[in-house]
Tab-separated table of C-alpha atoms in Angstrom:
chain	number	residue	atom	x	y	z
T	1	MET	CA	7.024	-41.111	-5.450
T	2	GLY	CA	8.179	-44.669	-4.514
T	3	GLY	CA	7.057	-43.882	-0.853
T	4	MET	CA	4.008	-42.636	-2.068
T	5	GLN	CA	2.843	-45.339	-4.176
T	6	ASP	CA	3.725	-47.694	-1.126
T	7	TYR	CA	1.282	-45.853	0.990
T	8	LYS	CA	-1.323	-46.304	-1.884
T	9	ALA	CA	-0.507	-49.436	-2.221
T	10	VAL	CA	-1.050	-50.336	1.762
T	11	VAL	CA	-3.911	-48.183	2.070
T	12	ALA	CA	-5.480	-49.934	-1.153
T	13	MET	CA	-5.252	-53.784	0.283
T	14	ILE	CA	-6.525	-52.640	3.655
T	15	GLY	CA	-9.526	-51.082	2.205
T	16	MET	CA	-9.917	-54.194	-0.067
T	17	GLN	CA	-9.654	-56.800	2.691
T	18	SER	CA	-11.913	-54.037	4.973
T	19	ILE	CA	-14.810	-54.357	2.023
T	20	PHE	CA	-14.214	-58.158	2.158
T	21	ALA	CA	-14.932	-58.716	5.412
T	22	GLY	CA	-17.815	-56.444	5.107
T	23	LEU	CA	-19.362	-58.552	2.633
T	24	ALA	CA	-18.800	-61.713	4.750
T	25	LEU	CA	-20.515	-60.080	7.739
T	26	PHE	CA	-23.420	-57.587	5.966
T	27	THR	CA	-24.390	-61.180	3.611
T	28	ARG	CA	-24.282	-63.853	6.855
T	29	VAL	CA	-26.581	-61.120	8.759
T	30	ALA	CA	-28.704	-60.761	5.702
T	31	LEU	CA	-29.072	-64.654	5.206
T	32	VAL	CA	-29.720	-65.299	8.560
T	33	GLN	CA	-32.895	-62.839	8.472
T	34	GLY	CA	-34.353	-65.227	5.781
T	35	THR	CA	-32.444	-64.344	2.048
T	36	SER	CA	-31.896	-67.425	-0.081
T	37	PRO	CA	-28.272	-68.494	-0.758
T	38	ARG	CA	-29.321	-69.404	-3.858
T	39	VAL	CA	-31.116	-66.244	-4.794
T	40	PHE	CA	-28.623	-64.034	-3.177
T	41	VAL	CA	-26.256	-65.062	-5.890
T	42	VAL	CA	-28.415	-64.460	-8.196
T	43	TYR	CA	-29.058	-61.218	-7.499
T	44	ARG	CA	-25.210	-60.242	-6.425
T	45	GLN	CA	-24.369	-61.325	-10.067
T	46	ALA	CA	-26.842	-59.619	-11.726
T	47	ILE	CA	-25.635	-56.293	-9.931
T	48	GLY	CA	-22.039	-56.880	-10.606
T	49	SER	CA	-22.678	-57.275	-14.366
T	50	LEU	CA	-25.045	-54.129	-14.679
T	51	LEU	CA	-21.790	-52.014	-13.065
T	52	LEU	CA	-19.290	-54.255	-15.093
T	53	ALA	CA	-21.309	-53.453	-18.487
T	54	PRO	CA	-20.192	-49.804	-19.323
T	55	PHE	CA	-16.574	-50.883	-18.815
T	56	ALA	CA	-16.455	-53.824	-21.198
T	57	CYS	CA	-18.376	-51.566	-23.706
T	58	PHE	CA	-15.492	-48.937	-23.398
T	59	ALA	CA	-12.901	-52.169	-23.630
T	60	LYS	CA	-14.608	-53.389	-26.738
T	61	TRP	CA	-14.827	-49.863	-28.456
T	62	ARG	CA	-11.386	-49.174	-27.306
T	63	ASN	CA	-9.581	-51.902	-28.647
T	64	PRO	CA	-11.753	-54.511	-30.402
T	65	CYS	CA	-9.292	-56.899	-31.111
T	66	ARG	CA	-8.540	-57.968	-28.030
T	67	ALA	CA	-11.992	-57.659	-26.405
T	68	SER	CA	-13.404	-60.370	-28.839
T	69	LEU	CA	-14.965	-64.134	-28.430
T	70	GLY	CA	-15.009	-66.614	-30.970
T	71	LEU	CA	-16.540	-69.842	-30.527
T	72	LYS	CA	-13.436	-71.444	-28.275
T	73	GLY	CA	-13.557	-68.240	-26.460
T	74	PHE	CA	-17.061	-68.266	-25.163
T	75	CYS	CA	-17.535	-72.020	-24.634
T	76	LEU	CA	-14.477	-71.422	-21.945
T	77	ILE	CA	-15.772	-68.413	-20.120
T	78	PHE	CA	-19.275	-70.292	-19.781
T	79	LEU	CA	-17.347	-73.535	-18.452
T	80	SER	CA	-15.242	-70.561	-15.987
T	81	SER	CA	-18.667	-69.123	-15.301
T	82	LEU	CA	-20.233	-72.217	-14.457
T	83	ILE	CA	-17.828	-73.289	-12.191
T	84	GLY	CA	-15.749	-70.677	-10.942
T	85	VAL	CA	-19.130	-68.124	-10.456
T	86	THR	CA	-22.375	-70.043	-10.253
T	87	ALA	CA	-20.877	-73.403	-8.541
T	88	ASN	CA	-18.380	-71.002	-6.365
T	89	GLN	CA	-20.924	-68.560	-4.811
T	90	ASN	CA	-23.317	-71.168	-4.266
T	91	ALA	CA	-20.971	-72.839	-2.786
T	92	TYR	CA	-19.737	-70.307	-0.608
T	93	PHE	CA	-22.869	-68.101	0.325
T	94	GLU	CA	-24.438	-71.665	1.633
T	95	GLY	CA	-21.150	-72.367	3.399
T	96	LEU	CA	-21.073	-68.554	4.900
T	97	TYR	CA	-24.956	-69.282	6.247
T	98	LEU	CA	-24.201	-72.741	7.814
T	99	ALA	CA	-21.053	-71.956	9.723
T	100	SER	CA	-19.802	-68.341	10.217
T	101	SER	CA	-18.050	-65.672	8.531
T	102	THR	CA	-14.980	-65.883	10.260
T	103	ILE	CA	-14.556	-69.804	9.209
T	104	ALA	CA	-15.835	-68.638	5.332
T	105	SER	CA	-12.903	-65.797	5.593
T	106	ALA	CA	-10.526	-68.348	6.874
T	107	MET	CA	-11.176	-71.182	4.177
T	108	ALA	CA	-10.621	-68.470	1.236
T	109	ASN	CA	-6.962	-68.519	2.094
T	110	LEU	CA	-6.944	-72.430	0.929
T	111	VAL	CA	-7.219	-71.117	-2.869
T	112	PRO	CA	-3.417	-70.717	-3.060
T	113	ALA	CA	-2.394	-73.858	-1.777
T	114	ILE	CA	-5.421	-75.917	-3.702
T	115	THR	CA	-4.223	-73.682	-6.869
T	116	PHE	CA	-0.657	-75.334	-6.184
T	117	VAL	CA	-1.805	-79.014	-6.163
T	118	LEU	CA	-3.874	-78.485	-9.396
T	119	ALA	CA	-1.255	-76.383	-11.424
T	120	THR	CA	1.588	-79.318	-10.861
T	121	VAL	CA	-1.186	-81.839	-11.529
T	122	VAL	CA	-1.928	-80.347	-15.122
T	123	GLY	CA	1.948	-79.335	-15.347
T	124	PHE	CA	1.914	-75.376	-14.699
T	125	GLU	CA	3.763	-75.902	-11.682
T	126	LYS	CA	7.195	-77.248	-11.385
T	127	VAL	CA	8.173	-79.495	-8.191
T	128	ASN	CA	11.925	-79.955	-7.132
T	129	LEU	CA	12.305	-81.871	-4.465
T	130	ARG	CA	15.801	-80.749	-4.265
T	131	SER	CA	14.767	-77.526	-3.495
T	132	VAL	CA	13.845	-76.005	-0.599
T	133	ARG	CA	11.211	-73.392	-2.067
T	134	SER	CA	9.411	-76.018	-3.221
T	135	ASN	CA	9.260	-78.320	-0.006
T	136	ALA	CA	8.231	-75.503	1.559
T	137	LYS	CA	5.177	-75.140	-1.330
T	138	ILE	CA	4.551	-78.989	-0.480
T	139	VAL	CA	4.573	-78.417	3.057
T	140	GLY	CA	2.660	-75.288	3.114
T	141	THR	CA	-0.266	-76.988	1.115
T	142	ILE	CA	-0.461	-79.472	3.834
T	143	ILE	CA	-0.471	-76.958	6.667
T	144	CYS	CA	-3.445	-75.145	4.868
T	145	VAL	CA	-5.574	-78.221	4.182
T	146	GLY	CA	-4.899	-79.878	7.657
T	147	GLY	CA	-5.653	-76.698	8.983
T	148	ALA	CA	-9.151	-76.478	6.633
T	149	ILE	CA	-9.591	-80.342	7.795
T	150	TYR	CA	-9.346	-79.279	11.488
T	151	MET	CA	-11.885	-76.995	11.449
T	152	THR	CA	-14.426	-78.844	9.867
T	153	PHE	CA	-14.136	-82.102	11.875
T	154	ILE	CA	-12.688	-80.414	15.519
T	155	LYS	CA	-15.303	-78.289	17.070
T	156	GLY	CA	-13.301	-78.098	20.059
T	157	THR	CA	-15.163	-75.938	22.862
T	158	LYS	CA	-16.929	-72.353	22.435
T	159	LEU	CA	-14.684	-69.465	23.172
T	160	LEU	CA	-17.580	-66.681	22.611
T	161	ASN	CA	-20.685	-68.001	24.527
T	162	THR	CA	-23.051	-65.737	22.542
T	163	GLN	CA	-26.434	-66.222	21.042
T	164	PHE	CA	-27.405	-64.390	17.614
T	165	PHE	CA	-30.646	-63.979	16.896
T	166	GLY	CA	-32.810	-66.833	15.407
T	167	GLN	CA	-32.296	-67.954	12.277
T	168	PRO	CA	-34.579	-69.498	9.680
T	169	SER	CA	-34.496	-72.386	7.687
T	170	LYS	CA	-33.051	-71.124	4.719
T	171	SER	CA	-30.598	-73.645	3.772
T	172	LEU	CA	-30.452	-76.499	0.838
T	173	PHE	CA	-30.746	-78.918	3.272
T	174	ASP	CA	-33.597	-77.405	5.375
T	175	MET	CA	-31.102	-77.584	8.321
T	176	ALA	CA	-32.115	-74.644	11.085
T	177	GLY	CA	-29.916	-73.071	12.190
T	178	GLU	CA	-25.780	-73.383	12.281
T	179	ASN	CA	-24.054	-77.005	11.058
T	180	LEU	CA	-20.472	-76.513	11.129
T	181	LYS	CA	-19.323	-79.564	9.245
T	182	LEU	CA	-21.603	-78.699	6.692
T	183	GLY	CA	-20.946	-75.313	6.194
T	184	CYS	CA	-17.259	-76.236	6.308
T	185	LEU	CA	-17.537	-78.498	3.318
T	186	PHE	CA	-19.608	-76.221	1.430
T	187	LEU	CA	-16.553	-73.874	2.120
T	188	LEU	CA	-14.169	-76.328	1.347
T	189	LEU	CA	-15.730	-77.008	-2.080
T	190	TYR	CA	-15.845	-73.184	-2.946
T	191	SER	CA	-11.838	-73.043	-2.597
T	192	VAL	CA	-11.759	-75.857	-4.677
T	193	PHE	CA	-13.634	-74.165	-7.603
T	194	ALA	CA	-11.992	-71.018	-7.287
T	195	SER	CA	-8.967	-72.661	-7.803
T	196	THR	CA	-10.015	-74.688	-10.689
T	197	TRP	CA	-11.172	-71.256	-11.963
T	198	VAL	CA	-7.634	-69.436	-11.688
T	199	ILE	CA	-6.394	-72.312	-13.898
T	200	LEU	CA	-9.080	-71.782	-16.173
T	201	GLN	CA	-8.019	-68.506	-16.547
T	202	VAL	CA	-4.909	-69.361	-18.722
T	203	PRO	CA	-6.745	-70.560	-21.417
T	204	VAL	CA	-9.647	-68.059	-20.937
T	205	SER	CA	-6.960	-65.027	-21.676
T	206	ALA	CA	-5.044	-66.695	-24.381
T	207	CYS	CA	-8.549	-66.457	-26.193
T	208	CYS	CA	-9.814	-62.357	-25.032
T	209	PRO	CA	-6.712	-60.603	-23.688
T	210	ASP	CA	-8.810	-58.348	-22.308
T	211	HIS	CA	-10.048	-59.129	-18.412
T	212	LEU	CA	-12.478	-57.036	-18.358
T	213	TYR	CA	-14.366	-57.739	-21.154
T	214	SER	CA	-13.681	-61.065	-19.727
T	215	ALA	CA	-15.286	-60.629	-16.472
T	216	PHE	CA	-18.513	-59.359	-17.979
T	217	TRP	CA	-19.306	-61.832	-19.624
T	218	MET	CA	-18.270	-64.485	-16.543
T	219	SER	CA	-20.535	-62.501	-15.048
T	220	PHE	CA	-23.953	-62.136	-16.976
T	221	LEU	CA	-23.677	-66.146	-18.303
T	222	ALA	CA	-23.256	-66.352	-14.348
T	223	THR	CA	-26.385	-64.460	-13.868
T	224	ILE	CA	-28.237	-66.588	-16.161
T	225	GLN	CA	-26.873	-69.382	-14.847
T	226	SER	CA	-27.434	-69.020	-11.440
T	227	THR	CA	-30.787	-68.222	-12.298
T	228	ILE	CA	-31.462	-71.815	-13.598
T	229	VAL	CA	-30.340	-73.010	-10.342
T	230	CYS	CA	-32.105	-70.988	-7.869
T	231	LEU	CA	-35.527	-71.785	-10.108
T	232	PHE	CA	-34.638	-75.543	-10.165
T	233	LEU	CA	-33.912	-75.317	-6.372
T	234	GLU	CA	-36.228	-73.017	-5.384
T	235	HIS	CA	-39.830	-73.442	-5.649
T	236	ASP	CA	-41.519	-70.849	-3.908
T	237	LEU	CA	-42.006	-67.679	-5.841
T	238	GLN	CA	-41.806	-65.825	-2.395
T	239	VAL	CA	-38.154	-66.176	-1.799
T	240	TRP	CA	-37.389	-64.171	-4.348
T	241	HIS	CA	-38.485	-61.052	-2.341
T	242	LEU	CA	-36.587	-58.865	-0.185
T	243	HIS	CA	-38.132	-57.741	3.099
T	244	SER	CA	-35.927	-55.238	4.575
T	245	ALA	CA	-33.857	-52.063	3.779
T	246	LEU	CA	-30.937	-55.052	5.248
T	247	GLU	CA	-31.312	-57.397	2.677
T	248	LEU	CA	-31.521	-54.828	-0.095
T	249	GLY	CA	-27.720	-53.030	1.069
T	250	SER	CA	-26.287	-56.487	1.524
T	251	LEU	CA	-26.572	-56.943	-2.147
T	252	VAL	CA	-26.110	-53.816	-3.566
T	253	TYR	CA	-22.609	-53.939	-1.386
T	254	ALA	CA	-22.416	-57.536	-2.613
T	255	GLY	CA	-22.663	-56.151	-6.544
T	256	PHE	CA	-20.433	-53.126	-5.837
T	257	TYR	CA	-17.790	-55.496	-4.481
T	258	ALA	CA	-17.559	-57.747	-7.645
T	259	ALA	CA	-17.083	-55.372	-9.894
T	260	VAL	CA	-14.471	-53.216	-7.633
T	261	SER	CA	-12.543	-55.574	-6.580
T	262	PHE	CA	-11.313	-56.290	-9.853
T	263	PHE	CA	-9.697	-52.764	-10.475
T	264	ILE	CA	-7.815	-52.819	-6.842
T	265	GLN	CA	-6.785	-56.369	-7.093
T	266	THR	CA	-5.092	-55.349	-10.479
T	267	TRP	CA	-3.408	-51.996	-9.788
T	268	CYS	CA	-2.286	-53.411	-6.459
T	269	ILE	CA	-0.618	-56.254	-8.880
T	270	SER	CA	1.040	-54.047	-11.646
T	271	GLU	CA	2.627	-51.834	-8.882
T	272	LYS	CA	3.626	-54.711	-6.452
T	273	GLY	CA	3.031	-57.639	-7.904
T	274	PRO	CA	1.109	-60.967	-7.055
T	275	LEU	CA	2.915	-61.885	-3.447
T	276	TYR	CA	2.140	-58.597	-2.455
T	277	VAL	CA	-1.361	-58.490	-2.958
T	278	ALA	CA	-1.496	-62.176	-1.155
T	279	MET	CA	0.628	-60.896	1.622
T	280	PHE	CA	-2.579	-59.335	2.940
T	281	SER	CA	-5.312	-62.202	2.730
T	282	PRO	CA	-5.732	-62.929	6.385
T	283	LEU	CA	-6.144	-59.607	6.689
T	284	CYS	CA	-9.649	-60.440	6.073
T	285	THR	CA	-9.823	-63.182	8.594
T	286	VAL	CA	-8.561	-60.797	11.698
T	287	ILE	CA	-10.956	-58.573	10.637
T	288	THR	CA	-14.201	-60.434	10.165
T	289	THR	CA	-12.785	-62.500	13.598
T	290	ILE	CA	-12.779	-59.603	15.669
T	291	VAL	CA	-16.636	-57.599	14.444
T	292	ALA	CA	-17.706	-60.998	14.455
T	293	GLY	CA	-17.602	-61.753	17.727
T	294	LEU	CA	-17.610	-58.274	19.416
T	295	PHE	CA	-21.092	-56.856	17.454
T	296	LEU	CA	-22.907	-59.990	15.820
T	297	HIS	CA	-22.021	-62.322	18.494
T	298	GLU	CA	-21.076	-65.373	16.205
T	299	GLU	CA	-20.181	-68.275	18.306
T	300	LEU	CA	-16.309	-68.999	17.892
T	301	TYR	CA	-14.869	-72.863	18.902
T	302	LEU	CA	-11.448	-73.536	19.899
T	303	GLY	CA	-11.136	-75.827	16.990
T	304	SER	CA	-12.154	-73.054	14.392
T	305	LEU	CA	-9.894	-70.535	15.627
T	306	VAL	CA	-6.850	-73.427	15.677
T	307	GLY	CA	-8.005	-74.660	12.180
T	308	ALA	CA	-7.695	-70.685	10.516
T	309	ILE	CA	-4.309	-69.912	12.350
T	310	ALA	CA	-3.182	-73.144	10.608
T	311	VAL	CA	-4.277	-72.129	7.150
T	312	ILE	CA	-2.509	-68.766	7.882
T	313	ILE	CA	0.509	-70.076	8.299
T	314	GLY	CA	0.415	-72.591	5.317
T	315	LEU	CA	-0.617	-69.597	3.569
T	316	TYR	CA	2.577	-67.495	4.232
T	317	VAL	CA	4.871	-71.164	4.018
T	318	VAL	CA	3.304	-71.006	0.205
T	319	ILE	CA	3.846	-67.542	0.054
T	320	TRP	CA	7.419	-67.774	1.077
T	321	GLY	CA	7.803	-71.059	-1.826
T	322	LYS	CA	6.369	-69.101	-4.688
T	323	ALA	CA	8.752	-65.652	-3.656
T	324	GLU	CA	11.683	-66.220	-5.954
T	325	ASP	CA	9.621	-68.172	-8.820
T	326	PRO	CA	9.015	-64.519	-10.692
T	327	GLN	CA	12.871	-63.916	-10.793
T	328	LYS	CA	13.544	-67.588	-11.666
T	329	ARG	CA	11.452	-67.147	-14.811
T	330	LYS	CA	12.939	-63.918	-15.911
T	331	GLN	CA	16.456	-65.560	-16.002
T	332	GLU	CA	14.951	-68.423	-18.105
T	333	VAL	CA	13.651	-66.408	-20.735
T	334	ASP	CA	16.497	-64.058	-20.736
T	335	SER	CA	18.692	-66.816	-21.504
T	336	GLU	CA	17.021	-68.316	-23.494
T	337	GLN	CA	16.969	-65.117	-26.001
T	338	PRO	CA	19.639	-64.117	-28.509
T	339	SER	CA	22.215	-62.140	-27.350
T	340	ASP	CA	21.869	-59.726	-30.269
T	341	GLN	CA	17.944	-59.168	-29.785
T	342	PRO	CA	16.973	-56.469	-27.290
T	343	LYS	CA	15.990	-58.232	-23.634
T	344	MET	CA	12.287	-58.849	-22.442
T	345	ILE	CA	11.065	-56.680	-19.999
T	346	GLU	CA	7.218	-58.038	-19.788
T	347	VAL	CA	7.914	-61.988	-18.825
T	348	PHE	CA	4.488	-63.141	-18.429
T	349	ILE	CA	1.808	-60.897	-20.194
T	350	ASP	CA	2.402	-58.101	-22.613
T	351	ASP	CA	-0.808	-56.307	-23.013
T	352	SER	CA	0.854	-54.108	-25.351
T	353	SER	CA	0.371	-56.696	-28.554
T	354	GLU	CA	-2.548	-58.229	-29.698
T	355	LYS	CA	-1.743	-62.059	-28.994
T	356	THR	CA	-0.611	-63.325	-25.344
T	357	SER	CA	1.298	-65.994	-24.257
T	358	CYS	CA	-0.816	-69.154	-22.582
T	359	LYS	CA	2.356	-69.151	-20.207
T	360	ILE	CA	0.335	-67.207	-17.486
T	361	ASP	CA	2.064	-66.637	-14.019
T	362	LEU	CA	0.737	-68.602	-11.812
T	363	GLU	CA	1.399	-66.277	-9.141
T	364	GLU	CA	-1.624	-65.004	-9.361
T	365	PRO	CA	-3.592	-68.068	-7.907
T	366	LEU	CA	-1.821	-66.744	-4.525
T	367	LEU	CA	-4.164	-63.783	-4.585
T	368	PRO	CA	-7.470	-63.945	-2.590
T	369	GLN	CA	-9.599	-64.938	-4.625
T	370	LYS	CA	-12.155	-62.542	-5.392
T	371	LEU	CA	-14.430	-63.634	-8.348
T	372	PRO	CA	-16.177	-61.625	-10.296
């Protein structure tokens, strides 16, 4: 059975990264054909909310105590959707349009490193400078950020001398064609917003233990928020019109991914743990680079390639540094528990109870963060 489970997990994660690579590629095609990034976010979140709604209703019916929101929980989810979905996705799709699919997928690997920094600042992550693995987290973070900075400011020579079809001016700053530096800055903002979203999940999970129910509300609130942002920035109502089957297909694909990715990641985490899931994250960058270069004729520069490799190396260094964290936490819990009491099996979150501890395993930030 173990071999079969390993096989299923590998297939699931390869499929997950392939789907995410397809999201970056198909979305970029839709954006350069004329779809506004802000409109794309609104439609994407609306479709994702519709797909999540039946499952959220079932979760509410199955366990109304776990799937409930108080005033505090609603405020936290509203803030989480504003930062982690509305701001996050607008920054991502704007950066995707201005930069490239390859750079966007590479920048997603920054999330674990930035999350480590934020978690250390707020006290969720402890750093011991005498520990080799703690130092590895710091070094890996520096490599990741350094690679991202290199991608942003060092363009280098062009590796693929090809030209993509004409790009209309649909960017927030009304810049025709690619603007690599600005696109990378948007993608850096995307990584910061995604990392902040991860940190916010600690109090959100404490208030609403049912992650499926909270995911629906985040997606629904983000739809409303994104609509307001779009109406404020886009004064021409014509931008809401879809002009081709490709644009519609990209939107449906993005909404489908927003709903399905939650289930795939949750299942793989339960079977193999968050580190296993995180190790597949760079696969998306590899797939995107190959497909974008061969079929979409995206321009690839030496600086982007070197920076992407550095980000991936830094990601694996951070993963190695965190590899022993779950075992250490389990030992700490076991040592603190009285000898006459049964040993705890679940260390971080006990889904069978009505109350959830706020001490969530912060290895989850190592996931390639594909937000609701």
